[in-house]
XYZ file of C-alpha atoms in Angstrom:
772
model
C 0.000 0.000 0.000
C 2.783 2.434 0.957
C 4.623 1.622 -2.277
C 1.548 2.463 -4.386
C 1.234 5.804 -2.565
C 4.890 6.552 -3.278
C 4.410 5.602 -6.918
C 1.369 7.861 -7.281
C 3.392 10.912 -6.191
C 6.429 10.050 -8.321
C 8.861 9.131 -5.554
C 9.859 5.638 -6.697
C 12.949 4.843 -8.821
C 12.623 5.515 -12.552
C 12.524 1.822 -13.491
C 9.307 1.359 -11.520
C 7.506 3.564 -14.049
C 8.661 1.640 -17.107
C 5.864 -0.428 -18.614
C 6.927 -4.040 -19.322
C 7.555 -4.504 -23.021
C 9.350 -6.630 -25.578
C 11.876 -5.314 -28.093
C 12.694 -7.269 -31.260
C 15.893 -6.337 -33.053
C 15.919 -5.417 -36.731
C 18.183 -8.364 -37.510
C 15.721 -10.919 -36.108
C 14.324 -13.085 -38.879
C 10.583 -12.827 -39.450
C 10.399 -16.211 -41.157
C 8.597 -19.215 -39.708
C 11.048 -21.863 -38.502
C 10.035 -25.525 -38.650
C 11.333 -28.283 -36.371
C 9.542 -30.898 -38.424
C 6.139 -31.030 -36.721
C 6.148 -27.619 -35.032
C 6.429 -24.115 -36.435
C 8.015 -21.295 -34.436
C 7.855 -17.628 -35.346
C 8.948 -14.340 -33.818
C 6.441 -11.799 -35.138
C 7.919 -8.284 -35.158
C 4.561 -6.728 -36.028
C 2.502 -8.544 -33.379
C 5.498 -8.363 -31.021
C 4.981 -11.961 -29.969
C 6.363 -15.499 -30.156
C 4.078 -18.193 -31.577
C 4.242 -21.990 -31.659
C 1.947 -23.881 -34.039
C 1.495 -27.548 -34.773
C 1.860 -29.100 -38.212
C -1.798 -28.280 -38.981
C -1.301 -24.593 -38.202
C -3.140 -24.606 -34.868
C -1.590 -22.293 -32.273
C -0.618 -24.323 -29.223
C 1.425 -21.651 -27.414
C 1.693 -17.888 -27.864
C 3.113 -14.972 -25.920
C 1.077 -11.823 -25.284
C 1.296 -8.784 -27.547
C 4.239 -6.531 -26.624
C 4.725 -8.143 -23.221
C 7.827 -10.082 -22.129
C 7.333 -13.815 -22.152
C 10.466 -14.046 -19.992
C 11.135 -11.986 -16.885
C 12.796 -12.210 -13.492
C 12.407 -10.751 -10.011
C 14.322 -10.318 -6.789
C 13.090 -11.415 -3.365
C 13.448 -14.309 -0.951
C 10.286 -16.376 -0.588
C 9.060 -16.996 2.950
C 8.684 -20.750 3.358
C 7.596 -21.973 6.767
C 8.152 -25.683 7.341
C 6.416 -27.409 10.224
C 7.970 -30.514 11.702
C 5.051 -32.657 10.497
C 5.357 -32.132 6.752
C 3.200 -28.999 6.596
C 4.774 -26.255 4.470
C 3.394 -22.767 3.870
C 4.767 -20.483 1.167
C 4.600 -16.702 0.775
C 6.116 -15.564 -2.508
C 8.179 -12.374 -2.485
C 8.771 -10.539 -5.779
C 10.687 -7.263 -5.939
C 12.189 -5.132 -8.711
C 10.897 -7.138 -11.694
C 12.701 -6.891 -15.015
C 10.753 -4.649 -17.386
C 12.410 -5.174 -20.746
C 12.881 -8.319 -22.788
C 14.903 -8.132 -25.966
C 15.162 -10.645 -28.792
C 18.373 -10.180 -30.735
C 18.508 -13.331 -32.862
C 16.613 -16.481 -33.815
C 18.360 -19.289 -35.665
C 18.165 -22.969 -36.511
C 20.792 -25.095 -34.780
C 19.804 -28.322 -36.541
C 16.751 -29.971 -38.093
C 14.878 -30.194 -34.785
C 16.299 -27.295 -32.746
C 15.582 -23.546 -32.814
C 17.384 -21.050 -30.567
C 16.302 -17.552 -29.577
C 18.815 -15.136 -28.065
C 18.123 -12.000 -26.069
C 18.275 -10.277 -22.737
C 16.292 -9.181 -19.681
C 16.745 -5.850 -17.961
C 15.361 -3.556 -15.303
C 16.356 -0.310 -17.034
C 16.886 1.039 -20.511
C 20.595 1.602 -19.936
C 23.557 -0.692 -19.292
C 24.763 -2.353 -17.110
C 21.350 -3.668 -16.051
C 21.116 -6.706 -18.197
C 21.312 -10.495 -18.248
C 21.433 -12.614 -21.383
C 19.369 -15.721 -22.058
C 19.085 -18.491 -24.618
C 15.583 -19.861 -25.245
C 15.707 -23.229 -27.032
C 12.942 -25.213 -28.737
C 13.722 -28.844 -29.556
C 11.341 -31.376 -31.073
C 11.628 -34.651 -29.176
C 8.720 -36.349 -30.979
C 5.985 -35.358 -33.405
C 3.753 -34.496 -30.427
C 6.320 -33.106 -27.965
C 8.216 -29.849 -28.218
C 10.752 -29.333 -25.478
C 11.678 -25.793 -24.459
C 14.459 -24.617 -22.181
C 15.747 -21.309 -20.894
C 19.222 -20.628 -19.599
C 20.757 -17.433 -18.272
C 24.220 -17.372 -19.870
C 25.606 -14.011 -18.724
C 24.650 -11.285 -16.298
C 25.836 -7.856 -15.208
C 26.865 -7.501 -11.562
C 23.705 -5.622 -10.660
C 21.674 -8.639 -11.833
C 23.592 -11.299 -9.851
C 20.724 -11.950 -7.424
C 18.040 -12.450 -10.078
C 17.819 -16.196 -9.576
C 14.280 -16.993 -10.662
C 12.529 -16.942 -14.025
C 8.943 -16.204 -15.000
C 7.387 -17.481 -18.217
C 4.201 -15.680 -19.315
C 1.972 -16.625 -22.231
C -1.525 -16.340 -23.637
C -4.759 -17.882 -22.354
C -8.475 -17.190 -22.852
C -11.074 -16.304 -20.221
C -13.002 -19.429 -21.269
C -9.994 -21.763 -21.003
C -10.094 -24.076 -17.974
C -7.074 -25.826 -16.499
C -7.012 -29.303 -14.929
C -4.322 -31.398 -13.317
C -1.395 -30.035 -11.286
C -1.359 -33.378 -9.506
C -3.911 -34.332 -6.905
C -5.697 -31.081 -6.071
C -8.379 -31.367 -3.378
C -10.312 -28.094 -3.444
C -10.845 -27.337 -7.135
C -11.181 -29.342 -10.339
C -10.651 -26.430 -12.707
C -7.869 -24.187 -11.503
C -8.717 -21.178 -13.695
C -8.562 -18.071 -11.527
C -6.161 -19.639 -8.998
C -2.451 -19.471 -8.279
C -1.193 -23.032 -7.855
C 2.054 -23.680 -5.949
C 3.959 -26.808 -6.952
C 5.254 -28.286 -3.725
C 4.811 -31.805 -2.364
C 3.653 -31.531 1.251
C 1.253 -32.762 3.879
C -2.315 -32.081 2.791
C -3.067 -30.664 6.222
C -6.379 -29.237 7.347
C -8.037 -25.850 7.203
C -8.114 -25.587 3.398
C -10.899 -23.211 2.537
C -11.342 -22.160 6.160
C -11.282 -18.480 7.184
C -8.309 -16.964 8.957
C -9.723 -18.113 12.280
C -9.940 -21.817 11.559
C -12.704 -23.936 12.986
C -12.214 -25.620 16.321
C -12.083 -29.010 14.665
C -9.322 -27.859 12.331
C -7.465 -26.388 15.290
C -7.750 -29.697 17.089
C -6.396 -31.589 14.095
C -3.477 -29.193 13.768
C -1.845 -30.683 16.846
C -1.722 -34.150 15.299
C 1.382 -35.461 13.663
C -0.136 -35.722 10.190
C -1.931 -32.401 10.021
C -1.584 -28.660 10.300
C -3.332 -25.566 9.054
C -2.383 -24.869 5.463
C -3.706 -23.475 2.177
C -6.152 -24.799 -0.401
C -3.408 -26.175 -2.672
C -1.497 -28.290 -0.166
C -1.272 -31.796 -1.584
C 0.790 -34.956 -1.313
C 1.061 -35.130 -5.110
C 1.906 -31.772 -6.665
C 2.777 -31.890 -10.364
C 3.933 -28.993 -12.631
C 1.566 -30.020 -15.419
C -1.885 -29.256 -16.743
C -4.298 -30.111 -19.539
C -6.729 -27.407 -20.592
C -10.181 -27.379 -22.178
C -8.572 -25.657 -25.176
C -6.775 -28.974 -25.839
C -3.429 -27.725 -24.611
C -0.919 -29.392 -22.337
C 2.313 -28.091 -20.836
C 4.557 -29.423 -18.112
C 7.840 -28.447 -16.510
C 10.722 -30.864 -16.027
C 12.213 -28.878 -13.119
C 11.773 -29.993 -9.508
C 12.473 -26.668 -7.788
C 9.602 -24.786 -6.165
C 7.404 -23.099 -8.751
C 3.880 -21.774 -9.153
C 1.361 -21.458 -11.977
C -0.530 -18.165 -11.841
C -3.908 -18.509 -13.580
C -5.554 -15.531 -11.890
C -5.498 -13.256 -14.950
C -8.109 -14.217 -17.572
C -5.797 -13.659 -20.553
C -2.535 -15.260 -19.409
C -0.578 -17.927 -17.570
C 2.568 -17.109 -15.613
C 4.915 -19.869 -14.462
C 7.323 -18.727 -11.754
C 10.344 -21.008 -11.107
C 13.112 -20.727 -8.532
C 15.876 -21.513 -11.042
C 18.155 -19.949 -13.645
C 17.829 -22.950 -15.939
C 14.341 -24.210 -16.692
C 13.030 -26.908 -18.982
C 9.592 -28.110 -19.982
C 7.496 -29.461 -22.832
C 4.534 -28.315 -24.902
C 2.386 -31.223 -26.085
C 0.121 -31.534 -29.096
C -3.009 -33.634 -29.465
C -6.489 -33.636 -30.977
C -8.342 -34.326 -27.713
C -7.716 -34.067 -23.987
C -7.393 -37.850 -23.881
C -4.762 -37.676 -26.644
C -2.811 -35.243 -24.489
C -3.035 -37.613 -21.531
C -1.580 -40.404 -23.622
C 1.249 -38.154 -24.751
C 1.969 -36.829 -21.266
C 2.058 -40.283 -19.672
C 4.476 -41.485 -22.351
C 6.887 -39.144 -20.546
C 5.731 -39.365 -16.919
C 5.198 -43.121 -17.012
C 2.014 -45.167 -16.842
C 0.846 -47.015 -13.790
C 1.597 -50.724 -13.572
C -1.232 -53.304 -13.907
C -3.214 -54.220 -10.815
C -3.527 -57.924 -10.043
C -7.026 -59.212 -10.758
C -7.773 -60.012 -7.109
C -7.960 -56.281 -6.279
C -11.030 -55.890 -8.504
C -12.812 -58.935 -7.153
C -13.361 -58.070 -3.495
C -12.932 -55.552 -0.698
C -9.766 -54.749 1.213
C -10.856 -54.450 4.837
C -8.776 -52.098 6.957
C -8.602 -53.545 10.471
C -6.496 -52.895 13.578
C -6.310 -54.727 16.891
C -4.468 -58.026 16.538
C -4.948 -61.630 15.459
C -8.168 -62.401 17.298
C -10.033 -59.305 16.150
C -8.922 -59.744 12.539
C -9.992 -63.397 12.433
C -13.352 -62.617 14.015
C -14.140 -59.842 11.518
C -12.984 -61.888 8.522
C -15.273 -64.733 9.530
C -18.164 -62.301 10.000
C -17.540 -60.828 6.559
C -17.646 -64.275 5.021
C -20.857 -65.122 6.893
C -22.440 -62.083 5.250
C -21.176 -63.302 1.863
C -19.033 -60.208 1.415
C -16.308 -60.824 -1.196
C -13.030 -60.193 0.669
C -9.781 -59.979 -1.261
C -7.505 -58.839 1.545
C -7.158 -57.244 4.951
C -4.933 -54.207 5.430
C -3.273 -54.353 8.854
C -1.489 -51.052 9.381
C -0.688 -51.829 13.028
C 1.315 -54.980 12.260
C 4.364 -53.333 13.888
C 2.451 -52.595 17.106
C 0.657 -49.613 18.581
C 1.882 -46.768 20.736
C -0.485 -44.290 22.392
C 0.269 -40.660 21.642
C -0.827 -37.500 23.381
C -2.167 -34.978 20.886
C -2.640 -32.260 23.486
C -5.856 -30.409 24.363
C -7.313 -33.618 25.693
C -6.765 -35.623 22.481
C -5.159 -39.052 22.264
C -4.609 -41.426 19.366
C -2.446 -44.388 18.418
C 0.605 -44.332 16.204
C 2.410 -47.392 14.890
C 5.983 -48.364 15.669
C 8.130 -47.361 12.709
C 10.690 -50.121 13.160
C 9.360 -52.401 10.387
C 9.181 -55.648 12.289
C 6.069 -57.538 13.425
C 4.725 -56.987 16.914
C 4.663 -60.101 19.117
C 1.881 -58.807 21.374
C -0.700 -57.865 18.733
C 0.356 -60.411 16.115
C 2.188 -63.341 17.710
C 3.716 -65.624 15.085
C 2.977 -63.093 12.331
C 4.285 -65.216 9.449
C 2.064 -68.131 10.421
C -0.943 -65.819 10.798
C -0.438 -64.420 7.292
C -0.166 -67.929 5.812
C -3.248 -69.201 7.672
C -5.426 -66.315 6.452
C -4.341 -67.056 2.896
C -4.828 -70.820 3.081
C -7.846 -71.151 5.396
C -9.817 -67.990 4.621
C -8.507 -67.246 1.110
C -7.749 -63.713 2.320
C -4.528 -61.889 1.526
C -2.703 -59.582 3.943
C -1.424 -56.076 3.273
C 0.889 -54.291 5.690
C 2.262 -50.785 6.086
C 5.638 -49.099 5.681
C 7.145 -45.629 5.323
C 10.669 -44.171 4.947
C 10.843 -42.990 8.577
C 12.716 -44.832 11.327
C 11.795 -44.222 14.957
C 14.184 -45.100 17.786
C 12.397 -48.170 19.131
C 14.647 -48.863 22.128
C 11.636 -48.679 24.473
C 9.464 -51.038 22.412
C 8.736 -54.311 24.232
C 10.225 -57.456 22.697
C 12.218 -55.519 20.102
C 14.306 -57.710 17.824
C 16.254 -55.138 15.826
C 16.379 -51.366 16.297
C 16.789 -49.893 12.813
C 17.258 -46.253 13.831
C 20.713 -46.459 15.468
C 21.808 -48.924 12.820
C 20.889 -46.502 10.013
C 22.319 -43.507 11.850
C 25.662 -45.220 12.463
C 25.922 -46.124 8.774
C 25.022 -42.586 7.633
C 21.831 -43.713 5.936
C 19.581 -40.987 7.375
C 19.118 -37.417 6.198
C 21.461 -35.316 8.312
C 20.506 -32.180 10.192
C 22.743 -29.150 10.594
C 23.308 -27.548 13.957
C 23.399 -23.773 14.038
C 26.911 -22.417 14.566
C 28.526 -25.828 14.381
C 29.969 -28.055 11.704
C 28.601 -31.115 13.505
C 25.687 -32.954 12.038
C 23.574 -35.961 12.962
C 20.289 -37.476 11.843
C 17.583 -34.901 11.257
C 14.577 -35.841 13.391
C 11.133 -35.463 11.901
C 8.543 -34.693 14.569
C 5.180 -36.414 14.212
C 2.888 -35.303 16.989
C 4.073 -34.155 20.386
C 6.162 -37.145 21.389
C 7.311 -39.044 18.307
C 10.551 -38.350 16.476
C 12.019 -40.277 13.581
C 14.891 -40.134 11.145
C 14.159 -40.087 7.431
C 15.909 -42.390 4.991
C 18.337 -40.551 2.684
C 17.278 -41.791 -0.739
C 20.133 -39.921 -2.432
C 22.507 -42.435 -0.819
C 22.732 -45.602 -2.978
C 23.966 -47.649 -0.012
C 21.013 -46.511 2.099
C 18.617 -47.583 -0.643
C 20.253 -51.019 -0.905
C 20.181 -51.449 2.880
C 16.519 -50.484 3.245
C 15.474 -52.642 0.309
C 16.999 -55.590 2.139
C 15.130 -54.584 5.312
C 11.874 -54.578 3.365
C 12.601 -57.966 1.826
C 13.568 -59.608 5.114
C 11.195 -57.946 7.589
C 8.165 -56.938 5.532
C 7.714 -59.106 2.434
C 9.166 -62.394 3.704
C 6.001 -63.192 5.679
C 4.030 -63.770 2.486
C 2.056 -60.535 2.366
C 0.490 -59.406 -0.917
C 1.173 -55.687 -0.684
C 1.935 -52.623 1.375
C 0.607 -49.166 1.998
C 3.806 -47.198 1.283
C 3.076 -44.039 3.228
C 4.627 -40.589 3.500
C 7.151 -39.377 0.925
C 6.303 -35.729 1.620
C 8.212 -35.354 4.894
C 11.694 -34.516 3.588
C 12.449 -30.996 4.924
C 12.466 -28.302 2.259
C 14.880 -25.928 3.996
C 18.423 -26.588 2.759
C 19.867 -24.749 5.762
C 18.462 -27.420 8.084
C 19.352 -30.657 6.328
C 22.219 -32.166 4.358
C 21.765 -34.887 1.729
C 24.336 -37.520 0.863
C 24.348 -36.375 -2.781
C 25.133 -32.774 -1.831
C 22.050 -31.559 -3.699
C 20.007 -28.803 -2.065
C 16.979 -30.152 -0.226
C 14.859 -27.434 -1.858
C 15.465 -28.893 -5.322
C 15.313 -32.568 -4.274
C 12.276 -32.263 -1.985
C 9.688 -32.777 -4.742
C 11.565 -35.748 -6.177
C 11.760 -37.639 -2.877
C 8.370 -39.383 -3.327
C 9.439 -40.416 -6.850
C 12.472 -42.185 -5.447
C 10.416 -43.676 -2.606
C 8.002 -45.192 -5.150
C 10.885 -46.419 -7.291
C 12.567 -48.110 -4.316
C 9.397 -50.019 -3.419
C 8.797 -51.015 -7.030
C 12.348 -52.338 -7.284
C 11.771 -54.491 -4.192
C 8.648 -56.039 -5.702
C 10.360 -56.676 -9.049
C 13.435 -58.189 -7.409
C 11.155 -60.511 -5.431
C 9.264 -61.409 -8.638
C 5.988 -60.293 -7.015
C 4.996 -57.531 -9.430
C 2.192 -59.525 -11.086
C 0.386 -60.493 -7.903
C 1.084 -57.683 -5.405
C 0.107 -54.077 -4.843
C 2.024 -51.141 -3.443
C -0.095 -48.038 -2.976
C 1.052 -44.500 -2.238
C -0.363 -41.100 -1.344
C 2.666 -38.954 -2.320
C 4.037 -38.352 -5.777
C 5.766 -36.106 -8.287
C 5.998 -36.092 -12.067
C 7.602 -39.488 -12.689
C 5.917 -41.347 -9.822
C 3.093 -43.091 -11.763
C 5.467 -45.368 -13.646
C 6.667 -46.877 -10.344
C 3.293 -47.762 -8.807
C 0.147 -49.743 -9.528
C -2.229 -48.002 -7.108
C -2.613 -44.528 -5.652
C -4.840 -43.256 -2.888
C -6.191 -39.832 -2.015
C -4.474 -39.517 1.350
C -6.085 -38.587 4.638
C -9.503 -36.963 4.451
C -11.444 -35.760 7.491
C -14.429 -37.821 8.589
C -16.712 -34.993 7.424
C -18.892 -34.002 4.505
C -17.038 -30.787 3.652
C -15.635 -29.785 0.274
C -12.056 -28.964 1.160
C -11.027 -31.863 3.388
C -13.949 -34.279 3.683
C -15.655 -36.761 1.370
C -16.124 -34.204 -1.423
C -12.387 -33.463 -1.499
C -11.681 -37.173 -2.037
C -13.653 -37.046 -5.292
C -11.931 -33.838 -6.399
C -8.513 -35.333 -5.620
C -9.114 -38.582 -7.488
C -10.407 -36.771 -10.589
C -7.684 -34.128 -10.526
C -4.936 -36.720 -10.200
C -6.281 -38.486 -13.279
C -5.236 -35.516 -15.432
C -1.648 -35.903 -14.178
C -1.049 -39.598 -14.727
C -2.435 -41.010 -11.454
C -4.855 -43.112 -13.443
C -5.514 -45.922 -10.954
C -6.699 -44.442 -7.689
C -8.994 -44.862 -4.722
C -9.681 -43.329 -1.309
C -10.007 -44.334 2.339
C -13.637 -45.491 2.556
C -14.995 -43.525 5.499
C -12.235 -40.941 5.776
C -9.328 -41.033 8.215
C -8.692 -37.889 10.277
C -10.801 -37.855 13.410
C -10.487 -36.203 16.797
C -11.565 -37.269 20.247
C -11.500 -34.670 22.970
C -13.181 -33.722 26.216
C -13.172 -30.084 25.100
C -16.473 -28.993 23.502
C -16.176 -28.385 19.771
C -12.972 -30.358 19.317
C -14.606 -33.724 18.686
C -14.817 -35.006 15.099
C -15.935 -38.599 14.527
C -17.486 -40.567 11.679
C -21.243 -41.028 11.559
C -22.968 -44.113 10.182
C -24.530 -42.103 7.342
C -21.167 -40.731 6.240
C -19.682 -44.226 6.327
C -22.546 -45.641 4.251
C -22.253 -42.964 1.573
C -18.465 -43.322 1.480
C -18.813 -47.074 0.986
C -21.045 -46.332 -2.007
C -18.376 -44.021 -3.425
C -15.564 -46.525 -2.778
C -17.410 -49.242 -4.673
C -16.923 -47.202 -7.843
C -13.151 -46.682 -7.644
C -10.094 -48.789 -8.498
C -9.877 -50.510 -5.096
C -12.502 -50.857 -2.380
C -10.508 -50.355 0.822
C -11.971 -49.452 4.194
C -10.195 -47.792 7.100
C -11.104 -47.602 10.769
C -9.777 -44.042 10.910
C -7.515 -42.352 13.408
C -9.811 -43.076 16.366
C -11.394 -46.475 15.585
C -13.431 -46.855 18.784
C -15.258 -43.570 18.183
C -15.891 -43.902 14.447
C -18.803 -45.764 12.873
C -17.437 -49.038 11.453
C -18.772 -51.569 8.954
C -18.625 -54.225 11.696
C -20.736 -52.284 14.232
C -24.131 -53.829 13.480
C -26.058 -56.128 11.202
C -27.330 -53.280 9.018
C -23.755 -52.012 8.644
C -22.652 -55.439 7.455
C -25.654 -55.549 5.121
C -24.797 -52.205 3.527
C -21.156 -53.202 3.236
C -22.226 -56.415 1.520
C -24.418 -54.466 -0.904
C -21.701 -52.001 -1.907
C -19.110 -54.792 -2.101
C -21.355 -56.611 -4.581
C -21.617 -53.456 -6.707
C -17.808 -53.318 -6.730
C -17.451 -56.991 -7.614
C -20.195 -57.140 -10.253
C -18.445 -54.506 -12.398
C -15.066 -56.229 -12.005
C -14.731 -57.243 -15.658
C -15.803 -53.826 -16.912
C -13.347 -52.159 -14.530
C -10.526 -54.372 -15.770
C -11.277 -53.300 -19.338
C -11.099 -49.627 -18.406
C -7.917 -50.238 -16.413
C -6.357 -51.665 -19.547
C -6.784 -48.193 -21.082
C -4.971 -46.783 -18.061
C -1.987 -49.075 -18.561
C -1.838 -48.704 -22.359
C -2.951 -45.095 -22.892
C -2.643 -43.355 -19.530
C -6.386 -42.658 -19.377
C -7.733 -42.575 -15.826
C -10.277 -45.061 -14.535
C -12.268 -42.180 -12.994
C -12.756 -39.418 -15.545
C -13.919 -35.862 -15.204
C -16.729 -35.245 -17.745
C -14.692 -32.446 -19.367
C -12.513 -35.143 -20.971
C -15.481 -35.952 -23.209
C -17.243 -32.568 -23.214
C -14.572 -29.817 -23.230
C -16.904 -27.362 -24.979
C -19.698 -27.754 -22.423
C -19.498 -24.845 -19.954
C -21.345 -26.711 -17.206
C -19.226 -29.835 -17.625
C -16.045 -27.743 -17.463
C -17.026 -26.324 -14.078
C -18.130 -29.530 -12.339
C -16.062 -30.359 -9.261
C -17.162 -33.286 -7.072
C -20.752 -33.571 -8.315
C -20.256 -36.374 -10.831
C -17.676 -38.370 -12.732
C -17.360 -41.154 -15.279
C -15.796 -44.593 -14.965
C -14.475 -45.195 -18.423
C -16.804 -44.014 -21.171
C -19.871 -46.126 -20.324
C -20.644 -45.357 -16.650
C -21.564 -41.987 -15.172
C -21.797 -41.586 -11.392
C -23.218 -38.819 -9.230
C -22.339 -39.843 -5.655
C -24.276 -38.590 -2.630
C -21.851 -36.397 -0.688
C -24.105 -34.528 1.740
C -26.084 -35.617 4.828
C -29.827 -36.311 4.875
C -30.061 -36.308 1.083
C -32.623 -38.486 -0.701
C -32.294 -36.994 -4.194
C -29.718 -35.054 -6.186
C -29.650 -33.165 -9.465
C -27.587 -34.826 -12.170
C -26.280 -33.027 -15.241
C -26.443 -34.826 -18.584
C -24.006 -33.114 -20.987
C -25.276 -32.530 -24.505
C -23.894 -35.246 -26.774
C -23.908 -35.060 -30.567
C -24.103 -38.861 -30.845
C -27.778 -39.123 -29.768
C -26.779 -40.679 -26.438
C -29.099 -41.480 -23.540
C -28.193 -42.515 -20.006
C -29.940 -45.464 -18.333
C -30.465 -45.232 -14.574
C -29.399 -48.644 -13.281
C -31.873 -48.825 -10.390
C -35.118 -47.788 -12.108
C -34.266 -48.447 -15.748
C -35.349 -44.920 -16.716
C -33.599 -43.244 -19.649
C -32.343 -39.651 -19.584
C -31.372 -37.830 -22.799
C -27.928 -36.225 -23.140
C -29.480 -32.831 -23.789
C -27.495 -30.494 -21.539
C -30.053 -30.460 -18.729
C -30.218 -31.227 -15.013
C -32.623 -33.907 -13.800
C -33.595 -34.809 -10.197
C -32.688 -38.392 -9.304
C -33.847 -40.252 -6.196
C -30.876 -41.471 -4.152
C -31.946 -43.324 -1.011
C -29.222 -45.064 0.975
C -27.913 -47.917 -1.145
C -28.818 -46.360 -4.497
C -26.142 -43.876 -5.590
C -26.935 -42.304 -8.954
C -25.312 -44.651 -11.492
C -26.022 -44.498 -15.233
C -24.995 -46.594 -18.222
C -24.587 -45.033 -21.656
C -26.971 -46.128 -24.422
C -26.436 -47.297 -27.094
C -24.269 -49.741 -25.175
C -20.565 -49.962 -25.981
C -19.448 -51.965 -22.942
C -19.509 -55.337 -24.762
C -22.083 -56.634 -22.288
C -19.691 -56.293 -19.347
C -22.249 -54.248 -17.441
C -25.080 -56.742 -17.756
C -24.325 -58.036 -14.285
C -24.662 -54.554 -12.785
C -28.029 -54.022 -14.481
C -29.309 -57.404 -13.300
C -28.136 -56.849 -9.741
C -29.455 -53.265 -9.575
C -32.857 -54.248 -10.986
C -33.255 -57.094 -8.488
C -32.133 -54.898 -5.588
C -34.507 -52.065 -6.583
C -37.470 -54.392 -6.950
C -36.787 -55.957 -3.569
C -36.512 -52.552 -1.895
C -39.659 -51.291 -3.626
C -41.840 -54.048 -2.164
C -44.110 -52.840 0.684
């Protein structure tokens, strides 16, 4: 405010009054340069840079007489909590005002180079020189890079670059990893930083009491609406455009101005790619050819539920037998507490359990663990999934400990080191999770540490005969390079985003080396650009046990759909939500209701894997094993999941071969439909033949469903009633009592009869329910 007052009275430096502009030298060629499949032109009349595809369609263009490259001074304020929560305040000062283009030339058949400079004044020495390179890497991918090659002394601290280019007010942007608050990001500024999802997204400055309560837990903290475990510098737009950055440093995509995009990167050398395609699905295929496509799921995942249970051998056996008595198809149980439980004090009257991060079975909860795993598989035909993460807690106080991994890893130098202020000494950096749990984090830049931990996983985790793991965390590497030292010597700020990539790769290597890749799963919640190629299942992280849009059940839908635009094609969520709070203080209690659980089970039945969780406070949350009607509803939703198994497998094949997500935002098929573009959590498609509008609010018995206008004379058949709804661009009210989420099948049918079982089951169920 004070600066704008000073500017209005003419008291700021001269450069602050210079309007940003671009200057093209007289010697710059006006001709159109071809790389083979792309055409690049510097237009001296329009004062712009344009990239077109081989058909002449503009796929990237700078704005008229405005720099497409610029730089600023300023040190961003990045506050890192001990629990993986990171908050960023960008600081930009003294922006460059002038961009010059002095030359454009062809280096070879596929490479075009543009030379020029950036400056803050019209006079020397206030200049730094750049080279902007376009290189065709395939007929659908044009790589671009920018490098600062020389600078005057006054410009020595300009260590970030901004790339600005044209958009339209009607263009919507999707992707950027797994975003939880918005599907289309038009009008937002999206930071690219892997971090704990946290709580409080969308909340006012004075967060709700429940959010405040959660902020004391080890896996939460108040944050912004773009905090996500999987943050990817990539988007696909409704204008059939796709761009991604190959850098891993902190960056942001500013989409707040209707006519432009600005990418801001903390680097002097940046690299990215512009992709070409005829449809949004084409662009997904092209993008995932770079980022990697998710590995195939074993068939057993699609054929039954994965029941999340805690509490030991006896409880697990009892619940499994009860599930089988209710004829619920059970593929596996997920036993996160296989290493044992430790009670933690969350403060403010809250308590919850945390597992021992020592990656060995607990003799009290699961005596003779290996035998228990084998018996479940042989006697009950139920597989076992366990849990692991890259953190090592000092387990010296754990009863019956066999091997304490923390001191072993610390002595060998396998943990990320912390730096002590004013001293050259360093030891393991301790990540704080909650008020009384500290752990070291595995240094994945150390090849010996990776080899050692892979052996730990083989001997202590996989040797029991399990069929998969929840590979948690990945976002907890500190971002501040002044606090931690990596074995590789790389700055933590540039490696931070890549840590979950390496974590996924390490786990995938273990499975491959054990020859278990065809029959096992390894699912993650954290990721970066190249993560999908190292995993066969993703999950939407920790939602609150609430109905809200920004961190409850609605955010799970937004996250799963958003991730699908960024290569996380095979995904699911915790059925029922996870974060919950028990407290004696009024207003701090947050537990799962039966209605929320029932609606979440309906949602989970229409994802890649149907996995339940007891949540953070199991005894206070509604559970599927609480009562006979809970078992009955679980059985019903499990049968929905199982009856579409063959159809799901067919859609998943598209995920593995083309990178297309199982769960698809309607904009992928209707990019020109304004209503479809702006849908968030209201509805989605599974493949091209199923449309779903889940019930995501309490006490709801009907919802309004939007049927996008389709030029192919399509109708949508409601599976429960058999009614047909035309694809005419209208909303229609649909009854949705408990047990009947709004599910539609496209007509004429193109599912090869794979959905006949769903129609038969739904018709029988509806008729039975309709009887007086």
